[in-house]
Short mmCIF file of C-alpha atoms in Angstrom, two decimals:
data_model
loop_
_atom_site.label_atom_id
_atom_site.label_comp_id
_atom_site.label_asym_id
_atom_site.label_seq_id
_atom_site.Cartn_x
_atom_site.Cartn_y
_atom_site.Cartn_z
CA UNK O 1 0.00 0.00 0.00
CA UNK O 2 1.63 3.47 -1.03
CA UNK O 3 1.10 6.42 0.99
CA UNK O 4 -2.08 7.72 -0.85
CA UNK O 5 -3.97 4.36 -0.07
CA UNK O 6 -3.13 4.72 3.39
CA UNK O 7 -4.89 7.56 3.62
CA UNK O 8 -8.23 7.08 1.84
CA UNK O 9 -8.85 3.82 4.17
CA UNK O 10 -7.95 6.02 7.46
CA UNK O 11 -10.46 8.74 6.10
CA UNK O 12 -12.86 5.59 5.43
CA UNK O 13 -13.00 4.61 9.12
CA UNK O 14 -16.62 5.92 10.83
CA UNK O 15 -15.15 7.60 13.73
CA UNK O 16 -18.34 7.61 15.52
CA UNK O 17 -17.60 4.27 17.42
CA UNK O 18 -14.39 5.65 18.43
CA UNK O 19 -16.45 8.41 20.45
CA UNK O 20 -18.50 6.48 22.14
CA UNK O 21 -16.13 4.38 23.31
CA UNK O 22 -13.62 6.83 24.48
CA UNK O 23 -16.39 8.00 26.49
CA UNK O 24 -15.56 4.41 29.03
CA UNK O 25 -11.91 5.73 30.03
CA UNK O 26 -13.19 9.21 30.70
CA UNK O 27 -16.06 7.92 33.04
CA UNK O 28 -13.95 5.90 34.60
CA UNK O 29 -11.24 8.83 35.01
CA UNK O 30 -14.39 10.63 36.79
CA UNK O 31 -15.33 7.73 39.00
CA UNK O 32 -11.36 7.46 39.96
CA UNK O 33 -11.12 11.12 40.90
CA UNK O 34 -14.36 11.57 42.95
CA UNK O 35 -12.78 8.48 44.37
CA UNK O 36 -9.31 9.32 45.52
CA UNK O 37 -10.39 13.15 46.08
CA UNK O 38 -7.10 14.28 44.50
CA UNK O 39 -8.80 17.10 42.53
CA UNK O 40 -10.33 20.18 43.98
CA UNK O 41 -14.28 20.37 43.97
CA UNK O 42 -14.62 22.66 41.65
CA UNK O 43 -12.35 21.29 38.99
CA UNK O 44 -14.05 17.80 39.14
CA UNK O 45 -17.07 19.88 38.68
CA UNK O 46 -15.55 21.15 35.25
CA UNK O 47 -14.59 17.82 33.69
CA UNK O 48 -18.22 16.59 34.69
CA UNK O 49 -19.85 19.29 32.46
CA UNK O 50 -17.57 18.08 29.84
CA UNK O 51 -20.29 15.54 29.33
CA UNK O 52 -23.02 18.39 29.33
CA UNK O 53 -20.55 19.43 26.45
CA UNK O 54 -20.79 16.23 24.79
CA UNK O 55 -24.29 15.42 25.31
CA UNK O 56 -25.17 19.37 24.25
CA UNK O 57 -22.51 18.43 20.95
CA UNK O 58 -24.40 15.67 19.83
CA UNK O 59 -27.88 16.86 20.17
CA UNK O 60 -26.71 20.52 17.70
CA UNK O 61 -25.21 18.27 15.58
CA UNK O 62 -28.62 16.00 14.76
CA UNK O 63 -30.30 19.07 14.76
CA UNK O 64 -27.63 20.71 12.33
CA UNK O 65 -28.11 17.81 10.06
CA UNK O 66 -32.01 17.27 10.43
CA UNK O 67 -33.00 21.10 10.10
CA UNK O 68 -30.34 22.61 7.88
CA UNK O 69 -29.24 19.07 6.17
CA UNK O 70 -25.26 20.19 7.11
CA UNK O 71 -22.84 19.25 9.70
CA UNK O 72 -22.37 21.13 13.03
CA UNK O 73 -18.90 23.13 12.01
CA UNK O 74 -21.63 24.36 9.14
CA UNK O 75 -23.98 26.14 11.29
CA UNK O 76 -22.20 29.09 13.22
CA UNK O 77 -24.97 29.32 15.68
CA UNK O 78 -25.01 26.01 16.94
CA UNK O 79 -21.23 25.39 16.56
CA UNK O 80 -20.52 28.44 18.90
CA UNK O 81 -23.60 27.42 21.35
CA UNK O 82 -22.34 23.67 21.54
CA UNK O 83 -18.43 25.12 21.83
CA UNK O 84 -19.93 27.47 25.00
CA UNK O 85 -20.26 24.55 27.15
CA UNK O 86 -17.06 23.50 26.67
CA UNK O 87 -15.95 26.83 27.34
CA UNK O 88 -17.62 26.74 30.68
CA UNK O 89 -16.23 23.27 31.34
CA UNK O 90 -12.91 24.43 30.94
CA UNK O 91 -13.39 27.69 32.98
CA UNK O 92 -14.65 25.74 36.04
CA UNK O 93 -11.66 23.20 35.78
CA UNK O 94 -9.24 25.85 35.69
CA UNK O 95 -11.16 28.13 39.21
CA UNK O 96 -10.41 24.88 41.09
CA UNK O 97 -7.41 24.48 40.09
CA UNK O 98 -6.72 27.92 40.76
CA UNK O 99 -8.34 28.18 44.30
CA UNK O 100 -6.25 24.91 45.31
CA UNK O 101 -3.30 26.89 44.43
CA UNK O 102 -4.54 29.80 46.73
CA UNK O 103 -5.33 27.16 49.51
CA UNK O 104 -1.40 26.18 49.05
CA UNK O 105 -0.04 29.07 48.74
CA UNK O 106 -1.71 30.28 51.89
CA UNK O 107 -1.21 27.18 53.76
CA UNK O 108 2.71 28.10 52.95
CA UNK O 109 2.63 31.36 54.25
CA UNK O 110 1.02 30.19 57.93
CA UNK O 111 3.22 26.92 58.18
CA UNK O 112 0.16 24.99 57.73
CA UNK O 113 0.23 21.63 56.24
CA UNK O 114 -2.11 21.26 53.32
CA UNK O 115 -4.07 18.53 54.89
CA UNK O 116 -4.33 19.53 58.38
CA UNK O 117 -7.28 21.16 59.86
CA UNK O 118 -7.75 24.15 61.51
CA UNK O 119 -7.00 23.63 65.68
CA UNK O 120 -9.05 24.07 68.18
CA UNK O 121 -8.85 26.97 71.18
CA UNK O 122 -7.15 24.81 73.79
CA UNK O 123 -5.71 21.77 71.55
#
């Protein structure tokens, strides 16, 4: 197979099965981190409305197709609408990440270890 042929059976492959099942590692990602409670709050807040995303993707796409007959990067409006909530996802990820950092960096400043909790009057 040269080069050329290569290419025309990657472009043949119907990605769509690839999605869904890449959507099995990420779930379990979320199930691990909820889990071990290594990520802030907030931030495993974000990467669950990466699923809004996905779920908000897929429905402006079958509408894109059914209503206009074209594909989602086709129709501005609900490209950019769909692209919002990934937007948001990303935004929330990023304000835990960036309030942990706070947490640390005050933590620092008072001698505090990370994990410990406030004393008590009298401990």
């Amino acid at each position: 197979m040269n080069p050329d042929q290569i290419s025309l059976a990657i472009a043949a492959i119907d990605p769509a099965p690839l999605f869904a099942l890449s959507l099995f590692p990420y779930l379990l990602f979320l199930w691990w981190a909820q889990r071990r409670q290594l990520i802030p709050r907030l931030s495993l807040l974000g990467f669950q409305l990466t699923l809004l995303f996905v779920a908000v993707t897929i429905a402006a796409a079958l509408f894109a197709d059914l209503r206009f007959g074209a594909e989602l990067v086709e129709v501005d409006g609900l490209h950019g609408g769909a692209e919002a909530f990934l937007t948001l996802s990303n935004a929330v990820i990023v304000a835990g990440l960036i309030g942990r950092l706070r947490h640390l960096h005050q933590a620092k400043q008072t001698d505090e270890t990370v994990d410990s909790a406030p004393k008590e009057a009298g401990e």
